[in-house]
mmCIF file of C-alpha atoms in Angstrom:
data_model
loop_
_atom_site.group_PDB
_atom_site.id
_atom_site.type_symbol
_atom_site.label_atom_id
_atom_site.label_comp_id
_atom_site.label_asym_id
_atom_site.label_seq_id
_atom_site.Cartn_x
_atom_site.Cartn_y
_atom_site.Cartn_z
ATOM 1 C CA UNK A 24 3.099 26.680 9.769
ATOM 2 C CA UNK A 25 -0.013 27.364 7.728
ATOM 3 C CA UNK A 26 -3.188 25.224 8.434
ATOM 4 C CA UNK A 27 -5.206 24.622 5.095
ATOM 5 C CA UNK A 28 -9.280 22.741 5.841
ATOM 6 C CA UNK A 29 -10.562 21.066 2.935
ATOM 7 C CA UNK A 30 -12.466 18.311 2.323
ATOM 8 C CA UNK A 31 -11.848 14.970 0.649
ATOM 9 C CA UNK A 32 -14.490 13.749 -2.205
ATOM 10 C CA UNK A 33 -15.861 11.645 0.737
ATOM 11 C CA UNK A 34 -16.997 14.868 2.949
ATOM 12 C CA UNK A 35 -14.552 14.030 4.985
ATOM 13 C CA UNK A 36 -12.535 17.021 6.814
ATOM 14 C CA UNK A 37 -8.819 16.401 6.562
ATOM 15 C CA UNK A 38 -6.042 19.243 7.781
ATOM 16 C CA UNK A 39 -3.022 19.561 5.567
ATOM 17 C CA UNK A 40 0.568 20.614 7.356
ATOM 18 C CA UNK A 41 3.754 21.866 5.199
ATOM 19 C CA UNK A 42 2.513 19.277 2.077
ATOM 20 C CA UNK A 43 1.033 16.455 4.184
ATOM 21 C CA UNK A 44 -2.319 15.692 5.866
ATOM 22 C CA UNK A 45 -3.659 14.588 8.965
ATOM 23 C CA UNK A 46 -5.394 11.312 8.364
ATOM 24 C CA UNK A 47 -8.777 10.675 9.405
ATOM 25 C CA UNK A 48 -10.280 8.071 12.037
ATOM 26 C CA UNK A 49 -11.060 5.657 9.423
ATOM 27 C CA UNK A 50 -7.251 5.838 7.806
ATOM 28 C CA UNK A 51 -5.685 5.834 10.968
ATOM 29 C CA UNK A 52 -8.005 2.133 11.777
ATOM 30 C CA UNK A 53 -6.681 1.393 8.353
ATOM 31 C CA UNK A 54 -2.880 1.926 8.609
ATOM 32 C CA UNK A 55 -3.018 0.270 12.095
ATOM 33 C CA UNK A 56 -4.926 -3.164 10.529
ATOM 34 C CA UNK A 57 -2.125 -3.160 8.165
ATOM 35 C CA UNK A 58 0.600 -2.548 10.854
ATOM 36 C CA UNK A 59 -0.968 -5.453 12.984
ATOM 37 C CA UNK A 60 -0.812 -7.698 9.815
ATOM 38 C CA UNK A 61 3.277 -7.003 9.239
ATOM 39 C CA UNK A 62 3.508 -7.599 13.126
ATOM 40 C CA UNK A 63 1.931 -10.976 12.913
ATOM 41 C CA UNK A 64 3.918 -12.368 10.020
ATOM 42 C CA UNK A 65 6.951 -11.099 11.335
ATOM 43 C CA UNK A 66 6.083 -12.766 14.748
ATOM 44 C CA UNK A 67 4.329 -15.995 12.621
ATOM 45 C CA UNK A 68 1.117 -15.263 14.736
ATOM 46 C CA UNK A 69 -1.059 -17.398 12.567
ATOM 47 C CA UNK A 70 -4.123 -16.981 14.103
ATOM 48 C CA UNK A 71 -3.876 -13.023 14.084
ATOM 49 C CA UNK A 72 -2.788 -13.145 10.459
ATOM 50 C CA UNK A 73 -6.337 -14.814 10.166
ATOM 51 C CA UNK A 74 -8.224 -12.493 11.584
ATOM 52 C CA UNK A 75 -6.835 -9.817 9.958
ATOM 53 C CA UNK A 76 -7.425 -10.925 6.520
ATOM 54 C CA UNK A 77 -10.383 -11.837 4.289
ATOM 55 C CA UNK A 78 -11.058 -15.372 3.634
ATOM 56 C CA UNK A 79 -11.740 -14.580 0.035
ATOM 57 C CA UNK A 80 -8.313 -11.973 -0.173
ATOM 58 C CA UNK A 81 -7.994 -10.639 -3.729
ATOM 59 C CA UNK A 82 -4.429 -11.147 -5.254
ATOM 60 C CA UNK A 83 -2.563 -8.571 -7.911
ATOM 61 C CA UNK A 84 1.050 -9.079 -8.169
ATOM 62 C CA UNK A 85 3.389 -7.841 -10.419
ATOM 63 C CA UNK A 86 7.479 -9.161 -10.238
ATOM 64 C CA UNK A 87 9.072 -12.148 -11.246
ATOM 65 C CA UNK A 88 7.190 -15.150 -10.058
ATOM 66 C CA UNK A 89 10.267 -16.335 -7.799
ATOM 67 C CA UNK A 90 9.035 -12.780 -5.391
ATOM 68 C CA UNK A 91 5.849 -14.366 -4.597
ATOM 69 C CA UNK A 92 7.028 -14.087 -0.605
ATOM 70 C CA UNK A 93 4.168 -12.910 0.972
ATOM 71 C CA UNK A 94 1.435 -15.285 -1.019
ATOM 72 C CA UNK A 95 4.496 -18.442 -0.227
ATOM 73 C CA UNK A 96 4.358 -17.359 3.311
ATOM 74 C CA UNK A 97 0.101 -16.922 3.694
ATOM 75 C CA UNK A 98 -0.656 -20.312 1.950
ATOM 76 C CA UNK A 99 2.068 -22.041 3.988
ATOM 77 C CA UNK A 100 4.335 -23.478 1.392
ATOM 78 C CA UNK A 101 7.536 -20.979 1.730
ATOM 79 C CA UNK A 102 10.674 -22.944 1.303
ATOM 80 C CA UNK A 103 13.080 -22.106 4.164
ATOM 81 C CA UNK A 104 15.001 -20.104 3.112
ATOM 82 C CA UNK A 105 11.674 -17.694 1.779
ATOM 83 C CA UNK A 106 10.501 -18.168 5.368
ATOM 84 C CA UNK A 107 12.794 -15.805 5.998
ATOM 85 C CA UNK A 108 11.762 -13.061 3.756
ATOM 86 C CA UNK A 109 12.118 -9.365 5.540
ATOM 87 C CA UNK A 110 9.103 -7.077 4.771
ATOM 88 C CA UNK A 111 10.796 -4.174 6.420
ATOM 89 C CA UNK A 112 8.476 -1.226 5.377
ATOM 90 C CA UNK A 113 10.309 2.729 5.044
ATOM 91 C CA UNK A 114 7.221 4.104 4.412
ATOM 92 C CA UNK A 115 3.583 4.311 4.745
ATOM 93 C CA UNK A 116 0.672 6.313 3.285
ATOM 94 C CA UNK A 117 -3.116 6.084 3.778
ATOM 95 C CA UNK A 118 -5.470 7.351 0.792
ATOM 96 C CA UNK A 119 -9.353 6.010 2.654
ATOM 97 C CA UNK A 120 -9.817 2.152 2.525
ATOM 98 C CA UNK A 121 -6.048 2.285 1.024
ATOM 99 C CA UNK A 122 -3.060 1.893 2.865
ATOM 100 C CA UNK A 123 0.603 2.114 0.537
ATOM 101 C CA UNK A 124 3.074 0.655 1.909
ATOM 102 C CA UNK A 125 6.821 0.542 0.603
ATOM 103 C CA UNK A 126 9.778 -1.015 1.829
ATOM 104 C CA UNK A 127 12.415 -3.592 1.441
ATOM 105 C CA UNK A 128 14.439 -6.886 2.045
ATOM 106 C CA UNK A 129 17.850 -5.540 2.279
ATOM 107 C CA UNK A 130 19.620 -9.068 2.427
ATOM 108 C CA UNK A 131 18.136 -9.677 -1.246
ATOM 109 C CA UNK A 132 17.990 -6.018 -2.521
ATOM 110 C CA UNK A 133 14.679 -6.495 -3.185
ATOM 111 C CA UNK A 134 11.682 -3.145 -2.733
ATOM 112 C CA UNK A 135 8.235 -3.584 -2.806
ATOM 113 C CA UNK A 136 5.108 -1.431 -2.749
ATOM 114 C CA UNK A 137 1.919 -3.193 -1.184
ATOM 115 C CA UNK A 138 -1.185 -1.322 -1.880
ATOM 116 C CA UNK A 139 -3.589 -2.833 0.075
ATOM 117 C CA UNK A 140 -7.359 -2.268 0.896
ATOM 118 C CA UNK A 141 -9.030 -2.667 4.425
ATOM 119 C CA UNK A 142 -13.115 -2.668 4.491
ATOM 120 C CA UNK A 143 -14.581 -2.645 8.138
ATOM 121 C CA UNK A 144 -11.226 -3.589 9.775
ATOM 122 C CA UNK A 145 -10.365 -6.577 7.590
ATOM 123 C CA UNK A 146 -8.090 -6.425 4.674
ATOM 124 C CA UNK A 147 -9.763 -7.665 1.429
ATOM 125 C CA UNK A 148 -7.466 -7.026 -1.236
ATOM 126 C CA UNK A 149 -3.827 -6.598 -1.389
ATOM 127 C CA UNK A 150 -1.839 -5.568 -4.814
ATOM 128 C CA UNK A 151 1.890 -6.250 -4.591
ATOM 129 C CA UNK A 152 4.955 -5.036 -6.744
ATOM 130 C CA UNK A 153 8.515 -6.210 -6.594
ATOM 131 C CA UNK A 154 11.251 -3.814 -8.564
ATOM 132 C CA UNK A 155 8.587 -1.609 -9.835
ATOM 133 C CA UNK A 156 8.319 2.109 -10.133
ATOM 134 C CA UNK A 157 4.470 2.899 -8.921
ATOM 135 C CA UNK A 158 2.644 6.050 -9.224
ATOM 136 C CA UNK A 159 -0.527 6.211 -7.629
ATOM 137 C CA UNK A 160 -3.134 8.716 -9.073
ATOM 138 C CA UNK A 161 -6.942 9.784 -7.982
ATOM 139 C CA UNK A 162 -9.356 10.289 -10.704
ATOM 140 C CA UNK A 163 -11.978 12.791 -10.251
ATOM 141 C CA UNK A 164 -14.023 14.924 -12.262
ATOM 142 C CA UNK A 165 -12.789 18.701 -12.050
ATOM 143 C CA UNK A 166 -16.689 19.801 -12.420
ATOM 144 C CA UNK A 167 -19.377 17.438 -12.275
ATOM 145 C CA UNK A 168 -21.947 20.242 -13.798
ATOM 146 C CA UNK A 169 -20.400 20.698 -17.319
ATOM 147 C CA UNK A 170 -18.361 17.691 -19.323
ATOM 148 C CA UNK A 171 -14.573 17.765 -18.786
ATOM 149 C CA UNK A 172 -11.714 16.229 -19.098
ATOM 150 C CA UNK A 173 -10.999 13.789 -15.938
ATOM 151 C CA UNK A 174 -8.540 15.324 -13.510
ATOM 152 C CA UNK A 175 -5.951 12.513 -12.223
ATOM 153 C CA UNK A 176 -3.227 14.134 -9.937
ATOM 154 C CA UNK A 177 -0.961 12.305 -8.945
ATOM 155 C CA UNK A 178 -0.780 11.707 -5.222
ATOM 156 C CA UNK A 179 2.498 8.937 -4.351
ATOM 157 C CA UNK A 180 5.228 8.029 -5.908
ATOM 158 C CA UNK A 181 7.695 5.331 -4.797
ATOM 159 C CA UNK A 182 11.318 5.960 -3.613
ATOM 160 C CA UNK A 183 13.106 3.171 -4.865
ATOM 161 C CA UNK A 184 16.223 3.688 -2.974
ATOM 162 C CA UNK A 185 18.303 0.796 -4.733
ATOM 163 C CA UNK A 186 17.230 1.122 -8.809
ATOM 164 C CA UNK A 187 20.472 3.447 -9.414
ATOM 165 C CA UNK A 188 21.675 2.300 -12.868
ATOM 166 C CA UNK A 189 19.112 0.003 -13.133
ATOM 167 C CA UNK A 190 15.756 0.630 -15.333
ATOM 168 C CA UNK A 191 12.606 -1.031 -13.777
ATOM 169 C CA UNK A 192 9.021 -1.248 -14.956
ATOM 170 C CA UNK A 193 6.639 1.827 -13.946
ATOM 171 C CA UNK A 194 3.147 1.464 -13.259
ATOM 172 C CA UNK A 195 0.169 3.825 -12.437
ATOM 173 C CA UNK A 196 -2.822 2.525 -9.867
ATOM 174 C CA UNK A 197 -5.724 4.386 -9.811
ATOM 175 C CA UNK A 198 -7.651 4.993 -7.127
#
């Protein structure tokens, strides 16, 4: 297996192994903030759910209104039978302060894609998307010395495993 060094736009050494990276310190604190979160609302640890979150959280969602889950079950008025929501997550990436994570509630056929963003261990934005194709890009200029066009690779996509025959909206976040 070939070991390629760069560096990130942050300075940052990262190692990259058969198409994926190591992630760094800070990512790894990241991903396990956002781990911690899922583990308290799954175990309705309200006071851990508290601490893990901002008091002034910023919102984005995108879905029909009736997926609001997550925001039903933070602000406390979930119906029962939303109580029992299942944010079982396949998969989870870490771009810096970002952590993707995509998953689903199989008793509903539902998938979702949180993005969310975690400054100094505390999560202070989350964007959600229910049913949606998202495509998350990184802009960057190619050469900062001379004017060029912006250079936006694309650098996740989401799965989807359950939108066969079915056509669903597709979005692109920038980071």
């Amino acid at each position: 297996m070939t070991l390629l060094p760069c560096k990130t736009a942050l300075g940052s050494r990262v190692v990259i192994r058969a198409g994926r990276r190591e992630l760094t310190l800070e990512e790894t604190t990241n991903k396990g903030v956002v781990l911690a979160l899922y583990e308290a609302l799954s175990s309705h640890d309200v006071v851990q759910v508290q601490k893990l979150l901002a008091s002034d959280l910023e919102w984005w969602f995108h879905g029909p209104p009736s997926h609001q889950f997550l925001m039903q079950i933070l602000t406390g008025t979930a119906k029962f039978d939303n109580a029992s929501f299942q944010f079982l997550h396949k998969t989870i990436d870490v771009f810096g302060s970002v952590v993707l994570v995509e998953g689903c509630d199989p008793t509903r056929s539902i998938t979702w894609v949180h993005a969310w963003t975690v400054t100094d261990g505390v999560i202070t934005q989350v964007r959600e998307y229910f049913n949606t194709s998202l495509t998350v890009t990184r802009f960057g200029k190619s050469d900062i010395s001379s004017i060029t066009t912006l250079h936006c690779p694309s650098v996740w996509e989401s799965s989807l495993p359950n939108r066969v025959g079915k056509s669903v909206p597709g979005l692109v976040l920038a980071l």
